[in-house]
Amino acid sequence: MSNYRKCHTFYWTVFFLVFFSGSQAVSQEGGVLTLGEAVMCEEIKGRKPVNKTIVFSIAARRAICFTSFSKVPDKVIIFHNWYKYDKLIAKVRLRLQPPQWSSFSSIPLKEKDKGPWRVEVIDPKGELLRVLRFSVTD
Amino acid sequence: MEYITSHIITMRWQDVVDIILVGYILLRFYVLFRGTAVFRGIVGLALLWIFQRIPQSLGLVVTSWAVQGIITVAAFIIIVVYRNELRSVLQARNFKNILWGGVHRSEKTPVEIIAGCAFELSGKRPGALIVFPGTNDLEDVVQGGIPWEGLVTREMIASIFWRDNPVHDGAAIIQGDRITKVGVILPLSRREDLPSRYGTRHRAAAGLCEATDALAVVVSEERKSVVVVKDSELHEVKGVFELEQLLRDHLGETAKPIKRRVNEKIQIGIAALVAILFVTGIWFSFTKGLDTLIALEIPVEYMNRDPEMEIVDASVNNVGLQVGGSGALIKSIRPEQVQVKLDLSKAVAGANTYTITQDDVTLPPGAFLKMVDPKTVKVTLDVLTQKELWVQVDWVGELPRYLVMESVQVKPQKVLVIGAKQILSGISTAYTQNVSLENIFESGSLTIGLALNHPSLKVAPDSKDEIELSFVIKERDGWNWVE
């Protein structure tokens, strides 16, 4: 897990407009944190997800989980928890800052990673905001 | 004891016939040769054979080989040394008697006639010398003689030892109720302690009896005495009755005929029993040597568990068994004849440890359990419960590089699964069977079954186990067809 975090996971936060308001959570300062978009994709270009997919070939080299929030009242910490089957593989800590934020985390793909995966998006209070399911294949 | 019982159970009818046949052959040897030197030789050979089995079982190759050689040589020596006894035994009996001859060895000797005649001859010239053979063969000891084969009668004996009869100087040999030879020359004794009153006839009787187990009756015309010679002893007989008694003792006719016959039958019965036991022992030693072991990998069946509980984990699914038995039995064993069943009726929720015993293993009759590996089994049981699990598709294979699978909808999204509480607590997702991407080129739908990842899990009866998938395929952004 730590290898994924140290070597292959990085997080990057950008401001941009909110398209859709889905899940909501209360921030550390009491505001409501609303999850807009959450998708799996192959690339991020211009701060937007490219080639949204639920099947990653290991030839793609990495899988990205992209999340964007429409309301970020204060600085908050969210988590992307990566599971293969039901085993937690990586827990990625992401920092969000107002007014609007998106963030992503990624894992490198190797031969041994083939199989069904899921990413759980967790708010600062540990509430599950969304689950994204995908497979790593040949 | 269990080993012996298992062997007896597995005895085939051929084995029983085998033992009876060889036992009967041994019994016939006893009947034909008992009391003779040949019989003692055969007993010696049997003891040598037993002695040879000991180093063989201990792995002493050279000793075993040497004893085997000695047995072979000893068998030849017995045949050569005792050839006359063997011949006389075999010649005296026809083929039927050899196979099924009665236990009566010979016709009864008319002891009264012989004793009376002996005392009638005493004092008359030229006396008499009568030999009653024992079990030893006299052929190698005596010389000459004329075959007579006449019935023993008072007149016959008197005529043989009549002074004008050419054979009166030799000894007459009486076997059963017949005078078999007359004019026989006996070896003279070289003893120097014989009293001077004894003449050549006494010395000849002593010489024969020193070399064999025969009994000789010497009738002296000079001293008007009757002397019985047996082994190295010369005994002067006082009267007819004493002589009759001595003769009966020598001929084994002391007991009354019925009692003697009963005694003989008891002896034969004991001999038959010993022969059967002896051969059975040999059979056991052979079959033990032929014991074979087989290694089997047998699945463990867990029986009688509480229906409210589920086996969550078992340290082993198969155990290795070493099963022994006769070669024929082991060859015929089928894996389905061997079962390992563990009784879980007393098992509790959590870990339970069981030791596999003989009672847990079912084997075909005659086979015995030599070893179990592992001997202990750890079985963990848990209470059954239900849980709703999210359904996720397990894609495999590869989409064409220019395509991406943007999304998939599953129906139903959740299924109700029944299983052990401990197992279900660590599971949140039910995966479908593998869905191949190889032939997918456009959006579509399909139906697929679930593949629950623990054998104890099953979909609840009122929940669907067929999942409908609707997937969306799109062309990859930025795909360069020129490449």
Coordinates of C-alpha atoms in Angstrom, one line a residue:
Chain A
M1 CA 0.0 0.0 0.0
S2 CA 2.7 2.4 1.0
N3 CA 4.6 1.6 -2.2
Y4 CA 1.7 2.8 -4.2
R5 CA 1.5 5.9 -2.2
K6 CA 5.2 6.7 -2.2
C7 CA 6.2 5.7 -5.7
H8 CA 3.2 5.9 -7.9
T9 CA 0.5 8.0 -6.4
F10 CA 0.5 11.7 -6.5
Y11 CA -2.3 14.1 -6.1
W12 CA -3.0 17.3 -7.8
T13 CA -5.8 19.8 -7.1
V14 CA -7.3 22.4 -9.4
F15 CA -10.1 24.9 -9.3
F16 CA -12.9 24.6 -11.8
L17 CA -16.6 24.9 -12.2
V18 CA -19.0 22.4 -10.8
F19 CA -21.2 20.7 -13.3
F20 CA -23.2 18.4 -11.2
S21 CA -23.9 18.2 -7.5
G22 CA -24.2 14.6 -6.2
S23 CA -23.1 13.5 -2.7
Q24 CA -22.8 16.0 0.1
A25 CA -20.7 16.1 3.2
V26 CA -20.1 18.7 5.9
S27 CA -16.6 20.2 5.8
Q28 CA -14.3 20.7 8.8
E29 CA -15.6 24.3 9.2
G30 CA -19.3 23.2 9.0
G31 CA -20.0 23.8 5.3
V32 CA -21.5 21.2 2.9
L33 CA -19.0 19.3 0.7
T34 CA -20.8 18.2 -2.5
L35 CA -19.3 15.6 -4.8
G36 CA -19.9 16.5 -8.4
E37 CA -18.2 14.1 -10.7
A38 CA -16.4 10.9 -9.9
V39 CA -15.0 8.8 -12.8
M40 CA -12.3 6.4 -13.7
C41 CA -10.2 7.6 -16.7
E42 CA -7.0 7.0 -18.5
E43 CA -5.7 10.6 -18.6
I44 CA -6.2 14.1 -17.3
K45 CA -5.9 16.8 -19.9
G46 CA -6.7 20.4 -19.3
R47 CA -7.9 19.4 -15.8
K48 CA -10.5 17.2 -17.3
P49 CA -10.7 13.4 -17.4
V50 CA -10.0 11.9 -20.8
N51 CA -11.1 8.4 -22.0
K52 CA -13.5 7.6 -19.1
T53 CA -13.5 3.9 -18.8
I54 CA -14.3 1.0 -16.5
V55 CA -11.8 -1.4 -18.1
F56 CA -8.1 -0.7 -18.0
S57 CA -5.6 -2.7 -20.0
I58 CA -2.3 -3.0 -18.3
A59 CA -0.9 -1.5 -21.5
A60 CA -2.5 1.8 -20.3
R61 CA 0.1 1.7 -17.5
R62 CA -2.1 3.5 -15.0
A63 CA -5.6 3.9 -13.8
I64 CA -6.9 7.3 -12.6
C65 CA -9.7 8.1 -10.2
F66 CA -11.0 11.7 -10.9
T67 CA -13.3 13.4 -8.4
S68 CA -14.6 17.0 -8.5
F69 CA -16.6 18.8 -5.9
S70 CA -19.0 21.6 -6.4
K71 CA -19.0 23.1 -2.9
V72 CA -15.8 23.2 -1.0
P73 CA -16.4 25.7 1.8
D74 CA -13.1 25.2 3.6
K75 CA -9.9 23.2 3.4
V76 CA -10.8 19.6 3.7
I77 CA -9.2 16.2 3.4
I78 CA -10.8 13.4 1.4
F79 CA -9.6 9.9 0.7
H80 CA -9.5 7.6 -2.3
N81 CA -9.4 4.1 -1.1
W82 CA -8.3 1.6 -3.7
Y83 CA -9.4 -2.1 -3.3
K84 CA -8.6 -5.1 -5.4
Y85 CA -11.4 -7.6 -4.6
D86 CA -12.1 -6.7 -1.0
K87 CA -8.6 -6.1 0.0
L88 CA -7.5 -2.5 0.6
I89 CA -4.5 -1.8 -1.6
A90 CA -4.0 2.0 -1.3
K91 CA -5.4 4.8 0.8
V92 CA -4.8 8.1 -0.9
R93 CA -5.2 11.3 1.2
L94 CA -6.3 14.4 -0.9
R95 CA -6.5 18.0 0.2
L96 CA -9.2 20.3 -1.2
Q97 CA -9.3 24.1 -0.9
P98 CA -12.2 26.5 -1.6
P99 CA -13.9 27.6 -3.6
Q100 CA -14.1 24.7 -6.1
W101 CA -11.8 21.8 -6.4
S102 CA -11.2 18.7 -8.2
S103 CA -8.6 16.0 -7.4
F104 CA -7.4 12.7 -8.6
S105 CA -5.3 9.8 -7.6
S106 CA -3.9 7.0 -9.6
I107 CA -2.2 3.6 -9.4
P108 CA 0.3 2.0 -11.8
L109 CA -0.9 -1.1 -13.6
K110 CA 1.2 -4.3 -13.6
E111 CA 0.5 -7.9 -14.7
K112 CA -0.3 -8.9 -11.1
D113 CA -3.0 -6.2 -10.8
K114 CA -5.4 -7.9 -13.2
G115 CA -8.8 -8.4 -11.7
P116 CA -11.8 -6.4 -10.4
W117 CA -11.1 -3.2 -8.5
R118 CA -13.1 -0.5 -6.8
V119 CA -12.3 3.0 -5.5
E120 CA -14.2 4.3 -2.5
V121 CA -14.4 8.1 -2.2
I122 CA -14.5 9.0 1.5
D123 CA -15.3 12.4 3.0
P124 CA -13.5 14.0 6.0
K125 CA -15.8 12.3 8.4
G126 CA -15.3 8.9 6.9
E127 CA -18.6 8.8 5.1
L128 CA -18.7 6.9 1.8
L129 CA -19.5 9.4 -0.9
R130 CA -19.3 7.1 -4.0
V131 CA -17.9 3.8 -5.2
L132 CA -16.3 3.4 -8.6
R133 CA -15.9 -0.1 -10.0
F134 CA -13.5 -1.2 -12.8
S135 CA -11.4 -4.0 -14.0
V136 CA -7.8 -4.4 -14.9
T137 CA -7.3 -6.7 -17.9
D138 CA -4.8 -7.8 -20.5
Chain B
M1 CA -4.3 -59.5 16.9
E2 CA -6.0 -57.1 14.6
Y3 CA -3.4 -57.9 12.0
I4 CA -4.1 -61.7 12.3
T5 CA -7.9 -61.1 12.2
S6 CA -7.6 -59.0 9.1
H7 CA -5.5 -61.7 7.4
I8 CA -8.0 -64.4 8.4
I9 CA -10.8 -62.3 6.9
T10 CA -9.0 -61.9 3.7
M11 CA -8.2 -65.6 3.2
R12 CA -9.4 -66.8 -0.1
W13 CA -10.7 -70.4 -0.6
Q14 CA -7.4 -71.0 -2.5
D15 CA -5.5 -70.2 0.6
V16 CA -7.6 -72.6 2.7
V17 CA -7.0 -75.4 0.1
D18 CA -3.3 -74.5 0.0
I19 CA -3.0 -74.9 3.8
I20 CA -5.0 -78.1 3.9
L21 CA -3.1 -79.7 1.0
V22 CA 0.4 -79.0 2.4
G23 CA -0.8 -79.9 5.9
Y24 CA -2.0 -83.2 4.6
I25 CA 1.3 -83.8 2.9
L26 CA 3.2 -83.2 6.2
L27 CA 0.8 -85.5 8.0
R28 CA 1.4 -88.3 5.5
F29 CA 5.2 -87.8 6.0
Y30 CA 4.6 -88.2 9.7
V31 CA 2.4 -91.3 9.2
L32 CA 4.8 -92.9 6.8
F33 CA 8.1 -92.1 8.5
R34 CA 7.3 -91.7 12.2
G35 CA 9.7 -93.4 14.5
T36 CA 12.3 -93.7 11.7
A37 CA 15.6 -91.8 11.3
V38 CA 14.1 -90.3 8.1
F39 CA 11.4 -88.6 10.2
R40 CA 14.0 -87.1 12.5
G41 CA 15.9 -85.9 9.4
I42 CA 12.8 -84.2 8.1
V43 CA 12.1 -82.6 11.4
G44 CA 15.7 -81.4 11.4
L45 CA 15.2 -79.9 7.9
A46 CA 12.1 -78.1 9.0
L47 CA 13.9 -76.6 12.0
L48 CA 16.7 -75.5 9.6
W49 CA 14.2 -73.9 7.4
I50 CA 12.7 -72.0 10.3
F51 CA 16.2 -71.0 11.3
Q52 CA 16.8 -69.7 7.8
R53 CA 13.7 -67.5 7.9
I54 CA 15.1 -65.6 10.9
P55 CA 18.3 -64.2 9.2
Q56 CA 16.2 -63.6 6.1
S57 CA 13.7 -61.4 8.1
L58 CA 16.6 -59.6 9.7
G59 CA 18.2 -58.9 6.4
L60 CA 21.3 -61.1 7.0
V61 CA 21.8 -62.0 3.4
V62 CA 24.9 -64.2 3.6
T63 CA 23.7 -66.1 6.6
S64 CA 20.3 -66.8 5.0
W65 CA 22.1 -67.9 1.8
A66 CA 24.4 -70.2 3.8
V67 CA 21.6 -71.8 5.7
Q68 CA 19.7 -72.3 2.5
G69 CA 22.7 -74.1 1.1
I70 CA 23.0 -76.3 4.2
I71 CA 19.3 -77.2 3.9
T72 CA 19.8 -78.3 0.3
V73 CA 22.9 -80.4 1.2
A74 CA 21.2 -81.8 4.3
A75 CA 18.2 -82.9 2.1
F76 CA 20.6 -84.8 -0.2
I77 CA 22.4 -86.3 2.7
I78 CA 19.2 -87.6 4.2
I79 CA 18.1 -89.1 1.0
V80 CA 21.5 -90.8 0.5
V81 CA 22.0 -92.0 4.1
Y82 CA 18.5 -93.2 4.7
R83 CA 17.9 -94.5 1.2
N84 CA 17.1 -98.0 2.5
E85 CA 14.6 -96.8 5.0
L86 CA 13.0 -94.6 2.4
R87 CA 12.9 -97.5 0.0
S88 CA 11.5 -99.9 2.6
V89 CA 8.8 -97.4 3.6
L90 CA 7.8 -96.7 0.0
Q91 CA 8.1 -100.4 -1.1
A92 CA 6.1 -101.7 1.8
R93 CA 3.1 -99.6 0.8
N94 CA 1.2 -99.3 -2.4
F95 CA 0.3 -95.9 -3.9
K96 CA -3.1 -95.9 -2.1
N97 CA -1.4 -96.5 1.2
I98 CA 1.0 -93.7 0.6
L99 CA -1.8 -91.3 0.0
W100 CA -4.4 -92.6 2.3
G101 CA -2.8 -95.5 4.2
G102 CA -4.3 -96.5 7.6
V103 CA -2.4 -95.9 10.7
H104 CA -1.9 -99.6 11.4
R105 CA 1.7 -100.2 10.6
S106 CA 1.8 -104.0 10.4
E107 CA 0.0 -107.2 11.2
K108 CA 0.1 -108.2 14.8
T109 CA 3.0 -110.4 15.7
P110 CA 2.0 -113.7 17.3
V111 CA 4.0 -113.1 20.5
E112 CA 2.5 -116.1 22.4
I113 CA 3.6 -118.5 19.6
I114 CA 7.1 -117.1 19.4
A115 CA 7.6 -117.0 23.2
G116 CA 6.3 -120.6 23.6
C117 CA 8.4 -121.8 20.8
A118 CA 11.5 -120.1 22.2
F119 CA 11.3 -122.0 25.4
E120 CA 10.5 -125.2 23.6
L121 CA 13.7 -124.8 21.5
S122 CA 15.9 -124.1 24.6
G123 CA 17.8 -127.2 25.4
K124 CA 17.3 -128.6 22.0
R125 CA 20.1 -128.3 19.5
P126 CA 21.0 -126.1 17.8
G127 CA 19.1 -123.3 19.6
A128 CA 17.8 -120.2 17.9
L129 CA 18.4 -116.5 17.1
I130 CA 15.4 -114.4 16.3
V131 CA 15.5 -110.7 15.5
F132 CA 12.6 -108.2 15.8
P133 CA 13.6 -105.0 14.0
G134 CA 12.7 -101.7 15.5
T135 CA 12.4 -98.5 13.5
N136 CA 16.0 -98.7 12.1
D137 CA 16.8 -100.3 8.9
L138 CA 18.8 -103.5 9.2
E139 CA 20.0 -103.7 5.6
D140 CA 23.2 -101.9 6.2
V141 CA 24.1 -103.8 9.4
V142 CA 23.3 -107.4 8.5
Q143 CA 24.7 -109.6 5.8
G144 CA 23.3 -112.4 3.7
G145 CA 20.1 -114.0 4.5
I146 CA 17.4 -115.7 2.4
P147 CA 14.0 -114.0 1.9
W148 CA 11.4 -116.3 3.6
E149 CA 8.1 -114.4 3.9
G150 CA 6.5 -117.3 5.8
L151 CA 3.7 -116.9 8.4
V152 CA 4.9 -117.2 11.9
T153 CA 3.9 -120.6 13.3
R154 CA 5.3 -122.9 15.9
E155 CA 6.2 -125.5 13.2
M156 CA 7.8 -122.9 10.9
I157 CA 10.1 -121.7 13.7
A158 CA 11.0 -125.2 14.7
S159 CA 11.8 -126.2 11.1
I160 CA 14.0 -123.1 10.5
F161 CA 16.1 -123.9 13.5
W162 CA 16.2 -127.7 12.9
R163 CA 19.8 -128.7 12.8
D164 CA 19.6 -130.2 9.3
N165 CA 18.2 -127.0 7.9
P166 CA 21.0 -125.1 6.0
V167 CA 19.8 -121.8 7.4
H168 CA 19.6 -122.8 11.0
D169 CA 23.0 -121.1 11.9
G170 CA 21.8 -117.6 11.0
A171 CA 19.2 -115.4 12.5
A172 CA 15.6 -115.3 11.5
I173 CA 14.0 -111.8 11.2
I174 CA 10.3 -111.5 12.2
Q175 CA 8.3 -108.5 11.1
G176 CA 4.6 -108.5 11.9
D177 CA 3.2 -112.0 11.5
R178 CA 5.9 -113.0 9.0
I179 CA 9.4 -114.4 9.1
T180 CA 10.9 -112.1 6.4
K181 CA 14.4 -113.5 6.3
V182 CA 16.4 -116.5 7.5
G183 CA 20.1 -117.4 7.7
V184 CA 21.0 -113.7 8.3
I185 CA 24.5 -113.0 9.5
L186 CA 24.7 -110.4 12.3
P187 CA 27.7 -108.3 13.2
L188 CA 29.5 -109.5 16.2
S189 CA 29.9 -107.3 19.3
R190 CA 33.4 -106.2 20.2
R191 CA 32.5 -105.8 23.8
E192 CA 35.0 -107.3 26.2
D193 CA 32.7 -107.2 29.2
L194 CA 30.4 -109.9 28.0
P195 CA 30.4 -112.9 30.3
S196 CA 32.3 -115.9 29.0
R197 CA 29.2 -118.1 29.2
Y198 CA 27.7 -116.2 26.3
G199 CA 28.7 -117.7 22.9
T200 CA 28.9 -116.4 19.4
R201 CA 25.1 -116.3 19.0
H202 CA 24.9 -113.9 22.0
R203 CA 27.8 -111.8 20.7
A204 CA 26.0 -111.5 17.3
A205 CA 22.7 -110.5 19.0
A206 CA 24.6 -107.9 21.1
G207 CA 26.4 -106.6 18.0
L208 CA 23.2 -106.1 16.1
C209 CA 21.4 -104.4 19.1
E210 CA 24.3 -102.1 19.7
A211 CA 24.0 -100.8 16.1
T212 CA 20.2 -100.7 15.8
D213 CA 17.1 -100.5 17.9
A214 CA 16.2 -104.1 17.1
L215 CA 15.5 -106.7 19.8
A216 CA 17.0 -110.2 19.5
V217 CA 16.0 -113.4 21.3
V218 CA 18.8 -115.8 21.8
V219 CA 17.8 -119.4 22.6
S220 CA 20.8 -121.3 24.0
E221 CA 20.8 -125.1 23.6
E222 CA 23.7 -125.5 26.0
R223 CA 22.6 -123.4 28.9
K224 CA 18.9 -124.1 28.2
S225 CA 18.2 -120.4 28.5
V226 CA 16.4 -117.7 26.6
V227 CA 18.2 -114.3 26.6
V228 CA 16.7 -111.1 25.3
V229 CA 19.1 -108.5 23.9
K230 CA 18.1 -104.9 23.6
D231 CA 20.5 -102.0 23.1
S232 CA 23.5 -103.0 25.1
E233 CA 21.7 -105.2 27.7
L234 CA 21.5 -108.9 27.8
H235 CA 18.6 -110.2 29.9
E236 CA 18.0 -113.8 30.7
V237 CA 14.3 -114.5 30.6
K238 CA 12.8 -116.7 33.3
G239 CA 9.6 -117.8 31.7
V240 CA 7.2 -117.6 28.7
F241 CA 5.1 -114.8 30.2
E242 CA 8.1 -112.5 30.8
L243 CA 9.3 -113.1 27.2
E244 CA 5.8 -112.3 25.9
Q245 CA 5.8 -109.1 27.9
L246 CA 9.3 -108.0 26.7
L247 CA 8.3 -108.7 23.1
R248 CA 5.1 -106.8 23.4
D249 CA 7.0 -103.9 25.0
H250 CA 9.3 -103.8 22.0
L251 CA 6.6 -104.2 19.4
G252 CA 4.4 -101.5 21.1
E253 CA 1.7 -104.0 21.8
T254 CA 1.6 -103.5 25.6
A255 CA -1.7 -101.6 25.5
K256 CA -4.9 -103.3 24.6
P257 CA -5.7 -103.2 20.9
I258 CA -8.7 -100.8 21.2
K259 CA -6.8 -98.5 23.5
R260 CA -3.8 -98.7 21.3
R261 CA -5.9 -97.8 18.3
V262 CA -7.4 -94.9 20.2
N263 CA -4.0 -93.7 21.2
E264 CA -2.8 -93.9 17.6
K265 CA -5.8 -91.9 16.5
I266 CA -5.1 -89.3 19.1
Q267 CA -1.5 -89.1 18.0
I268 CA -2.5 -88.8 14.4
G269 CA -5.1 -86.1 15.3
I270 CA -2.4 -84.1 17.2
A271 CA 0.0 -84.5 14.3
A272 CA -2.7 -83.3 11.9
L273 CA -3.4 -80.3 14.1
V274 CA 0.3 -79.5 14.4
A275 CA 0.7 -79.9 10.6
I276 CA -2.2 -77.5 10.0
L277 CA -0.9 -74.9 12.5
F278 CA 2.6 -75.2 11.1
V279 CA 1.5 -74.7 7.5
T280 CA -0.8 -71.8 8.6
G281 CA 2.2 -70.2 10.3
I282 CA 4.2 -70.6 7.1
W283 CA 1.3 -69.1 5.1
F284 CA 1.1 -66.1 7.5
S285 CA 4.9 -65.6 7.2
F286 CA 4.5 -65.7 3.4
T287 CA 1.5 -63.4 3.2
K288 CA 3.2 -61.0 5.7
G289 CA 6.1 -60.9 3.3
L290 CA 3.7 -60.2 0.5
D291 CA 2.0 -57.3 2.3
T292 CA 1.9 -54.2 0.2
L293 CA 1.4 -50.6 1.1
I294 CA -0.4 -48.1 -1.0
A295 CA -0.5 -44.3 -0.5
L296 CA -3.9 -42.7 -1.1
E297 CA -5.0 -39.1 -1.1
I298 CA -8.5 -39.2 0.3
P299 CA -10.9 -36.2 0.7
V300 CA -12.1 -35.6 4.2
E301 CA -15.9 -35.7 4.6
Y302 CA -17.2 -33.6 7.4
M303 CA -20.4 -35.2 8.7
N304 CA -23.2 -34.3 11.1
R305 CA -22.5 -30.6 11.5
D306 CA -25.1 -28.4 12.9
P307 CA -27.3 -27.2 10.0
E308 CA -27.2 -23.7 11.5
M309 CA -23.5 -23.5 11.0
E310 CA -21.2 -23.5 8.1
I311 CA -17.6 -24.8 7.7
V312 CA -15.6 -21.6 7.3
D313 CA -12.2 -23.2 7.1
A314 CA -10.5 -26.6 7.3
S315 CA -6.8 -27.1 7.7
V316 CA -7.0 -29.9 5.1
N317 CA -9.3 -31.0 2.4
N318 CA -7.5 -34.3 1.7
V319 CA -5.4 -36.5 4.0
G320 CA -2.7 -39.0 2.9
L321 CA -3.4 -42.5 4.0
Q322 CA -1.0 -45.5 3.9
V323 CA -3.1 -48.6 3.6
G324 CA -1.7 -52.1 3.9
G325 CA -2.9 -55.5 3.0
S326 CA -2.1 -58.4 0.7
G327 CA -0.9 -57.6 -2.7
A328 CA -4.0 -58.9 -4.4
L329 CA -6.3 -56.9 -2.1
I330 CA -4.2 -53.7 -2.4
K331 CA -4.3 -54.0 -6.2
S332 CA -8.1 -54.3 -6.2
I333 CA -8.7 -51.2 -3.9
R334 CA -10.6 -48.5 -5.5
P335 CA -10.4 -44.9 -4.0
E336 CA -14.2 -44.8 -3.5
Q337 CA -13.8 -47.8 -1.1
V338 CA -11.7 -45.7 1.2
Q339 CA -13.4 -42.9 3.1
V340 CA -12.4 -40.5 5.8
K341 CA -15.4 -39.1 7.7
L342 CA -15.1 -36.7 10.6
D343 CA -18.1 -36.4 12.9
L344 CA -18.8 -32.7 13.6
S345 CA -21.9 -33.3 15.7
K346 CA -20.0 -32.0 18.8
A347 CA -18.3 -29.1 17.0
V348 CA -18.9 -25.6 18.3
A349 CA -18.7 -22.2 16.5
G350 CA -15.0 -21.3 16.1
A351 CA -12.0 -23.5 15.8
N352 CA -12.3 -27.3 16.5
T353 CA -9.4 -29.7 16.4
Y354 CA -9.9 -33.4 15.5
T355 CA -7.5 -36.3 15.5
I356 CA -8.1 -38.8 12.7
T357 CA -8.4 -42.3 14.2
Q358 CA -9.0 -45.7 12.8
D359 CA -12.7 -45.2 13.5
D360 CA -12.8 -42.3 11.2
V361 CA -11.4 -44.2 8.3
T362 CA -13.4 -46.7 6.3
L363 CA -11.4 -49.4 4.5
P364 CA -12.3 -52.5 2.6
P365 CA -12.2 -55.7 4.6
G366 CA -8.7 -57.0 5.1
A367 CA -7.0 -53.7 4.5
F368 CA -5.4 -52.0 7.5
L369 CA -4.4 -48.4 8.2
K370 CA -0.7 -47.9 8.5
M371 CA -0.5 -44.1 8.7
V372 CA -2.5 -40.9 8.4
D373 CA -0.9 -37.6 7.4
P374 CA -1.8 -35.2 8.8
K375 CA -3.2 -36.8 11.9
T376 CA -5.0 -33.7 13.2
V377 CA -7.5 -31.5 11.3
K378 CA -8.5 -28.1 12.4
V379 CA -12.1 -27.2 11.4
T380 CA -13.5 -23.7 11.9
L381 CA -17.3 -23.4 12.0
D382 CA -19.5 -20.3 12.0
V383 CA -23.1 -19.4 12.2
L384 CA -25.0 -18.9 8.9
T385 CA -26.2 -15.4 8.1
Q386 CA -27.4 -13.3 5.1
K387 CA -25.8 -10.2 3.5
E388 CA -26.6 -8.0 0.6
L389 CA -23.6 -7.7 -1.7
W390 CA -22.9 -5.2 -4.6
V391 CA -22.5 -6.9 -7.9
Q392 CA -19.4 -6.2 -10.0
V393 CA -18.5 -7.4 -13.4
D394 CA -15.2 -9.3 -13.7
W395 CA -13.9 -8.4 -17.2
V396 CA -11.1 -10.3 -18.8
G397 CA -9.3 -10.2 -22.1
E398 CA -8.6 -7.1 -24.1
L399 CA -10.7 -4.6 -26.0
P400 CA -9.4 -3.4 -29.4
R401 CA -7.0 -0.5 -28.7
Y402 CA -9.3 2.1 -30.4
L403 CA -12.2 1.3 -28.0
V404 CA -12.9 2.1 -24.4
M405 CA -15.7 0.7 -22.2
E406 CA -17.2 3.9 -20.8
S407 CA -19.7 2.4 -18.5
V408 CA -21.7 -0.7 -17.5
Q409 CA -25.0 -1.1 -15.8
V410 CA -25.8 -4.3 -13.9
K411 CA -29.2 -5.6 -12.9
P412 CA -29.7 -6.3 -10.1
Q413 CA -27.2 -4.1 -8.5
K414 CA -27.2 -6.1 -5.3
V415 CA -27.8 -9.8 -4.5
L416 CA -28.6 -11.5 -1.2
V417 CA -26.0 -14.1 -0.2
I418 CA -26.1 -16.7 2.5
G419 CA -22.9 -17.8 4.2
A420 CA -20.9 -18.0 7.4
K421 CA -20.9 -14.8 9.4
Q422 CA -17.1 -14.6 9.6
I423 CA -16.7 -15.0 5.8
L424 CA -19.5 -12.5 4.9
S425 CA -18.1 -9.9 7.3
G426 CA -15.1 -9.4 5.1
I427 CA -17.0 -9.3 1.8
S428 CA -18.9 -6.4 0.3
T429 CA -19.0 -7.4 -3.4
A430 CA -20.2 -10.4 -5.4
Y431 CA -18.3 -10.8 -8.7
T432 CA -19.7 -12.2 -11.9
Q433 CA -18.1 -15.0 -13.8
N434 CA -15.4 -13.8 -16.2
V435 CA -16.8 -11.8 -19.0
S436 CA -14.5 -11.8 -22.1
L437 CA -13.8 -8.6 -23.9
E438 CA -12.4 -10.4 -27.0
N439 CA -15.5 -10.2 -29.1
I440 CA -16.9 -6.9 -27.9
F441 CA -16.7 -4.1 -30.5
E442 CA -19.8 -2.1 -29.7
S443 CA -22.3 -1.3 -27.0
G444 CA -24.6 -4.2 -26.0
S445 CA -25.9 -6.3 -23.2
L446 CA -25.5 -9.9 -22.0
T447 CA -26.4 -12.1 -19.1
I448 CA -23.9 -13.8 -16.8
G449 CA -23.9 -15.8 -13.7
L450 CA -22.2 -15.0 -10.4
A451 CA -19.0 -16.6 -9.2
L452 CA -19.0 -16.4 -5.4
N453 CA -15.5 -16.6 -4.2
H454 CA -16.0 -18.9 -1.3
P455 CA -17.5 -22.4 -1.6
S456 CA -19.6 -21.9 1.5
L457 CA -21.4 -18.9 0.0
K458 CA -24.6 -19.2 -2.0
V459 CA -27.2 -16.9 -3.4
A460 CA -30.4 -16.7 -1.3
P461 CA -33.3 -18.5 -2.9
D462 CA -35.3 -15.3 -3.4
S463 CA -32.4 -13.5 -5.0
K464 CA -31.4 -13.5 -8.7
D465 CA -28.1 -15.2 -9.5
E466 CA -28.2 -14.2 -13.2
I467 CA -26.9 -10.7 -13.8
E468 CA -27.9 -8.6 -16.8
L469 CA -25.2 -6.3 -18.1
S470 CA -25.7 -3.3 -20.4
F471 CA -22.4 -1.7 -21.5
V472 CA -21.4 1.3 -23.5
I473 CA -18.4 1.2 -25.8
K474 CA -16.9 4.3 -27.3
E475 CA -14.0 5.2 -29.6
R476 CA -10.9 6.2 -27.7
D477 CA -10.3 10.0 -27.6
G478 CA -7.3 11.0 -29.6
W479 CA -6.9 7.7 -31.3
N480 CA -4.7 8.0 -34.3
W481 CA -5.8 5.7 -37.0
V482 CA -2.6 6.3 -39.0
E483 CA -0.6 4.6 -36.2

